[in-house]
CSV table of C-alpha atoms in Angstrom, one decimal:
chain,number,residue,atom,x,y,z
X,155,MET,CA,-50.9,88.9,172.5
X,156,GLN,CA,-47.8,90.7,171.9
X,157,GLU,CA,-45.5,88.7,174.5
X,158,GLU,CA,-45.8,85.6,173.0
X,159,GLU,CA,-45.0,87.2,170.0
X,160,HIS,CA,-41.7,87.8,170.6
X,161,VAL,CA,-40.9,85.3,173.1
X,162,SER,CA,-41.5,83.2,169.9
X,163,GLY,CA,-39.1,85.9,167.6
X,164,LEU,CA,-36.5,84.9,170.0
X,165,LYS,CA,-37.1,81.3,169.3
X,166,THR,CA,-36.9,82.0,166.4
X,167,ASP,CA,-34.1,84.3,165.5
X,168,LEU,CA,-32.1,82.2,167.9
X,169,CYS,CA,-32.6,78.6,166.1
X,170,LYS,CA,-29.7,76.4,165.7
X,171,SER,CA,-29.3,75.4,162.5
X,172,GLY,CA,-27.3,71.1,162.2
X,173,GLY,CA,-23.2,72.7,160.7
X,174,THR,CA,-23.8,76.6,161.6
X,175,PHE,CA,-21.3,77.9,163.7
X,176,CYS,CA,-22.9,80.5,166.3
X,177,VAL,CA,-21.1,83.8,166.9
X,178,LEU,CA,-22.1,86.2,169.4
X,179,VAL,CA,-20.5,89.7,168.8
X,180,GLY,CA,-20.1,91.2,172.3
X,181,VAL,CA,-19.7,95.3,171.6
X,182,THR,CA,-19.1,98.0,174.2
X,183,GLY,CA,-18.6,101.5,174.8
X,184,SER,CA,-15.4,102.3,172.9
X,185,VAL,CA,-14.9,104.5,169.8
X,186,ALA,CA,-13.7,101.6,168.2
X,187,ALA,CA,-17.0,100.6,168.6
X,188,LEU,CA,-17.9,102.3,164.8
X,189,LYS,CA,-16.2,99.3,162.9
X,190,LEU,CA,-19.1,97.1,164.2
X,191,PRO,CA,-20.8,96.4,160.7
X,192,LEU,CA,-18.2,95.8,159.3
X,193,LEU,CA,-17.2,93.4,161.4
X,194,VAL,CA,-20.2,91.5,161.9
X,195,SER,CA,-20.3,92.3,157.2
X,196,GLN,CA,-16.8,90.5,157.6
X,197,LEU,CA,-17.8,87.6,159.4
X,198,LEU,CA,-21.1,86.2,158.0
X,199,GLN,CA,-19.0,86.4,154.8
X,200,ILE,CA,-17.5,83.0,156.4
X,201,PRO,CA,-18.9,79.8,155.1
X,202,GLY,CA,-20.8,78.2,157.8
X,203,VAL,CA,-21.0,81.0,160.1
X,204,ASP,CA,-24.3,82.9,161.9
X,205,VAL,CA,-23.6,85.9,164.2
X,206,ARG,CA,-25.8,88.1,166.5
X,207,VAL,CA,-24.8,91.2,168.6
X,208,VAL,CA,-25.1,92.1,172.1
X,209,THR,CA,-24.5,95.9,172.2
X,210,THR,CA,-23.7,98.3,175.7
X,211,GLU,CA,-26.3,100.8,175.3
X,212,HIS,CA,-23.3,103.4,175.5
X,213,ALA,CA,-21.4,101.5,172.2
X,214,LYS,CA,-25.0,102.2,170.3
X,215,HIS,CA,-23.6,106.2,170.3
X,216,PHE,CA,-20.1,104.9,168.1
X,217,TYR,CA,-22.3,103.0,165.3
X,218,ASN,CA,-25.3,103.7,163.4
X,219,SER,CA,-27.6,100.8,163.6
X,220,ALA,CA,-29.5,100.4,160.1
X,221,GLU,CA,-25.5,99.5,159.0
X,222,VAL,CA,-26.3,96.0,161.5
X,223,SER,CA,-26.9,92.9,158.8
X,224,VAL,CA,-27.9,91.1,162.4
X,225,LYS,CA,-29.8,90.9,165.0
X,226,LEU,CA,-28.9,93.0,167.6
X,227,TYR,CA,-30.2,92.7,171.5
X,228,SER,CA,-29.5,95.5,173.9
X,229,ASP,CA,-30.8,95.6,177.4
X,230,LYS,CA,-34.5,97.2,176.9
X,231,ASP,CA,-34.3,93.7,175.5
X,232,GLU,CA,-33.6,91.3,178.3
X,233,TRP,CA,-36.4,93.0,180.6
X,234,GLU,CA,-39.3,93.6,178.0
X,235,LEU,CA,-39.0,89.4,177.4
X,236,TRP,CA,-39.0,88.4,181.0
X,237,THR,CA,-42.2,88.7,182.4
X,238,GLN,CA,-43.4,85.5,184.6
X,239,ARG,CA,-41.7,82.9,185.7
X,240,THR,CA,-42.1,81.0,182.4
X,241,ASP,CA,-40.0,82.8,179.3
X,242,PRO,CA,-37.2,82.7,178.3
X,243,VAL,CA,-34.1,84.7,180.0
X,244,LEU,CA,-32.1,86.3,177.2
X,245,HIS,CA,-28.6,86.4,178.8
X,246,ILE,CA,-29.5,82.2,179.2
X,247,GLU,CA,-30.2,81.7,175.8
X,248,LEU,CA,-27.6,83.7,173.7
X,249,ARG,CA,-25.4,82.1,176.2
X,250,ARG,CA,-26.3,78.4,174.6
X,251,TRP,CA,-27.0,79.7,171.2
X,252,ALA,CA,-23.3,81.2,171.3
X,253,ASP,CA,-19.7,78.6,169.9
X,254,LEU,CA,-18.4,81.9,170.4
X,255,LEU,CA,-18.5,85.1,172.7
X,256,VAL,CA,-16.3,87.9,170.8
X,257,ILE,CA,-16.2,91.2,173.0
X,258,ALA,CA,-15.0,93.4,169.8
X,259,PRO,CA,-14.1,96.0,171.3
X,260,LEU,CA,-14.0,96.0,174.7
X,261,ASP,CA,-13.4,99.0,176.3
X,262,ALA,CA,-11.6,99.6,179.8
X,263,ASN,CA,-15.7,100.1,181.4
X,264,THR,CA,-16.6,96.4,181.1
X,265,LEU,CA,-13.8,94.9,181.8
X,266,GLY,CA,-13.7,96.3,184.6
X,267,LYS,CA,-16.8,94.9,185.3
X,268,ILE,CA,-16.5,91.5,183.8
X,269,ALA,CA,-12.9,91.1,186.0
X,270,ASN,CA,-15.0,91.8,189.1
X,271,GLY,CA,-17.8,90.0,188.4
X,272,ILE,CA,-20.3,92.4,188.1
X,273,CYS,CA,-22.7,92.5,185.9
X,274,ASP,CA,-25.3,94.9,186.1
X,275,ASN,CA,-26.5,94.2,181.7
X,276,LEU,CA,-26.9,91.9,179.3
X,277,LEU,CA,-23.3,91.4,177.7
X,278,THR,CA,-21.7,91.4,181.2
X,279,CYS,CA,-24.9,88.9,181.9
X,280,VAL,CA,-23.9,86.4,179.0
X,281,VAL,CA,-20.0,86.9,180.3
X,282,ARG,CA,-21.2,86.4,184.5
X,283,ALA,CA,-23.8,82.9,183.0
X,284,TRP,CA,-21.0,82.2,180.1
X,285,ASP,CA,-20.4,78.2,179.3
X,286,THR,CA,-16.4,78.3,180.5
X,287,SER,CA,-15.7,74.7,178.1
X,288,ARG,CA,-16.4,77.6,175.2
X,289,PRO,CA,-14.1,79.9,174.2
X,290,LEU,CA,-14.4,83.5,174.8
X,291,LEU,CA,-12.6,85.9,172.4
X,292,PHE,CA,-11.8,89.3,173.5
X,293,CYS,CA,-10.3,93.2,171.8
X,294,PRO,CA,-9.1,95.5,174.5
X,295,ALA,CA,-10.1,99.4,172.6
X,296,MET,CA,-9.0,102.1,175.0
X,297,ASN,CA,-6.6,104.8,175.2
X,298,THR,CA,-2.9,103.9,175.3
X,299,ALA,CA,-2.1,105.4,179.2
X,300,MET,CA,-5.6,103.5,180.3
X,301,TRP,CA,-4.0,100.6,178.4
X,302,LYS,CA,-1.0,100.5,180.3
X,303,HIS,CA,-2.3,101.3,183.3
X,304,PRO,CA,-1.0,99.0,186.6
X,305,ILE,CA,-4.6,97.8,187.1
X,306,THR,CA,-5.4,96.8,183.1
X,307,ALA,CA,-3.2,94.2,183.6
X,308,GLN,CA,-4.5,91.9,186.6
X,309,GLN,CA,-8.0,92.6,185.4
X,310,VAL,CA,-6.7,91.5,182.2
X,311,LYS,CA,-4.6,88.5,183.2
X,312,GLY,CA,-6.7,87.5,186.5
X,313,PRO,CA,-10.2,86.8,187.3
X,314,TRP,CA,-9.9,85.3,183.5
X,315,GLN,CA,-8.3,82.6,183.7
X,316,ARG,CA,-11.0,79.9,184.4
X,317,TYR,CA,-12.4,80.7,180.8
X,318,ARG,CA,-10.8,79.4,178.2
X,319,LEU,CA,-9.9,82.8,177.3
X,320,LEU,CA,-7.5,84.1,174.1
X,321,SER,CA,-6.9,88.7,174.3
X,322,ALA,CA,-6.2,89.7,170.6
X,323,LEU,CA,-3.1,89.7,171.9
X,324,SER,CA,-2.9,86.0,171.9
X,325,ILE,CA,-4.7,85.0,168.6
X,326,SER,CA,-2.3,81.7,168.1
X,327,ILE,CA,-3.8,80.3,170.7
X,328,PHE,CA,-7.2,81.0,169.5
X,329,ARG,CA,-6.0,79.0,166.1
X,330,ASN,CA,-4.9,76.0,168.5
X,331,GLN,CA,-7.8,75.5,170.6
X,332,MET,CA,-10.2,75.7,167.7
X,333,ARG,CA,-8.4,73.0,165.5
X,334,HIS,CA,-11.5,70.9,164.7
X,335,LEU,CA,-13.0,74.5,163.2
X,336,ARG,CA,-9.0,76.0,162.1
X,337,LYS,CA,-11.7,76.9,158.7
X,338,HIS,CA,-13.1,79.2,160.8
X,339,ALA,CA,-11.3,80.2,163.1
X,340,HIS,CA,-8.5,81.6,160.6
X,341,ASN,CA,-11.1,83.7,159.1
X,342,ILE,CA,-12.9,85.6,162.5
X,343,VAL,CA,-9.9,85.9,163.9
X,344,LEU,CA,-8.9,87.8,160.2
X,345,SER,CA,-12.3,89.7,160.8
X,346,ILE,CA,-11.2,90.5,164.3
X,347,GLN,CA,-8.5,92.3,163.0
X,348,LEU,CA,-10.6,94.9,162.4
X,349,ALA,CA,-10.7,95.7,165.6
X,350,PRO,CA,-8.6,97.3,166.9
X,351,LYS,CA,-6.4,97.1,170.6
X,352,GLN,CA,-6.1,101.0,171.5
X,353,ILE,CA,-7.2,103.9,170.9
X,354,GLU,CA,-4.9,107.1,171.4
X,355,THR,CA,-6.1,109.9,172.1
């Protein structure tokens, strides 16, 4: 009975209404994750935008979940939801629901995982299953020395070319590619700028 309620709750939460632009925010274990509540609240102020969050376990260290006003999904939800073959798979349901995936902040560890095809948590599974015709916006946030390391440059440029990938470093591309949703694109860009690219320590 509890399993049925869990599945029913998921279907209700990820039900898309007509005209709604669905933004899935991924948050990883960078200190910049402390801005998650602010980022979510700014996105929700955009008319016609709906938001859900996928968090890594390490990201939870930096923000108070009680301050996040939308549904948060984590690894625990992925494994609790699926008990038999007919059950929905959470990372696939999230992929279907979202029109845009924003990873803000994207820490060095998760960047490395994604660049190498590793999908060992809910967020990286969503990315691995992502519809590459839909935009994926990422906002790197790490120590400056880590950001300037040659490995980071390789991981940002190389494998990501398969996606309509949009770094916070080339935000004008995002506006152009989202021309058909210009009002959403402009306001999402403004909101995303809350997430810093680098963190000095």
